[in-house]
Amino acid sequence: MKKDPLGEVYLSAEQIQDRVKELGKMISATYQDKELVLLGILKGSFVFMADLVRNIKIPHSLDFMAISSYEGVGGSPEAVKILKDLDESITGKHVVIVEDIIDTGLTLGYLIRHLEARNPASINVCTLLDRSIRRIVPLPISFTGFDIPDVFVVGYGMDYRQLYRNLPSLYLCDVTA
Ligand code: IMP
Ligand code: MG
């Protein structure tokens, strides 16, 4: 029989909501009187995005991109393929990329270089989880929910083989199960 990969709760729904509230406050204060666009990276960020925007008290627009990273030699993505591009122009606007979790940063580093060519006023990153010990590419992460060690987690938009995105809490997940 197949073992259930779902482990114990890593961060409860309540812990996540408290932190998302704080992140919303920080973003509201930072971008007061600026033209702000929140850019969610599909699919993992969709739950975080939905909660985050309800805690941002200044006017802003939002957009989504879907990207797939190509696995290059040694497992590092060589190029990012854009599966769904932005709907609106970001030229002259302040962009905050919203991510579920940042690991090596390879995919996002590539995407930021790509977006910079469109001349936004600024680009920053807001990530719910930062596995900073694995970072290869330095990124402008101004808003971090939680720093996490090298454990695999699911829930709150994040998946293992496309499952568990619906769970309101974050759970440890045994990817060898
Ligand atoms: P990287 O920063 O380019 O190495 O890749 C980060 C991406 O890998 C995230 O946006 C997630 O989609 C995925 N990912 C990394 N760690 C986890 C995890 O613990 N659970 C679910 N997805 C993960
Ligand atoms: Mg992702």
XYZ file of C-alpha atoms and ligand atoms in Angstrom, residues 99-107 131 151-153 158-159, ligand 1:
38
model
C 5.881 33.992 -4.614
C 4.978 30.982 -2.500
C 8.520 29.824 -1.783
C 11.964 30.775 -3.028
C 14.624 28.129 -3.071
C 17.699 28.523 -5.307
C 16.209 31.693 -6.788
C 17.285 30.617 -10.282
C 13.832 30.850 -11.831
C 14.553 28.721 2.018
C 12.184 20.673 4.400
C 9.514 20.132 1.732
C 6.149 21.653 2.557
C 1.853 24.699 -2.618
C 1.748 21.229 -4.083
P 13.744 27.985 -7.314
O 13.781 29.136 -6.330
O 13.895 28.436 -8.752
O 14.782 26.932 -6.971
O 12.343 27.231 -7.261
C 11.353 27.540 -6.345
C 10.054 26.879 -6.791
O 10.092 25.464 -6.537
C 8.871 27.407 -5.990
O 8.252 28.509 -6.630
C 7.954 26.197 -5.900
O 7.090 26.163 -7.025
C 8.884 25.000 -5.955
N 9.163 24.520 -4.574
C 10.332 24.620 -3.921
N 10.251 24.108 -2.679
C 8.988 23.662 -2.527
C 8.283 23.033 -1.423
O 8.801 22.794 -0.317
N 6.964 22.740 -1.653
C 6.349 22.991 -2.841
N 6.968 23.578 -3.884
C 8.281 23.910 -3.738
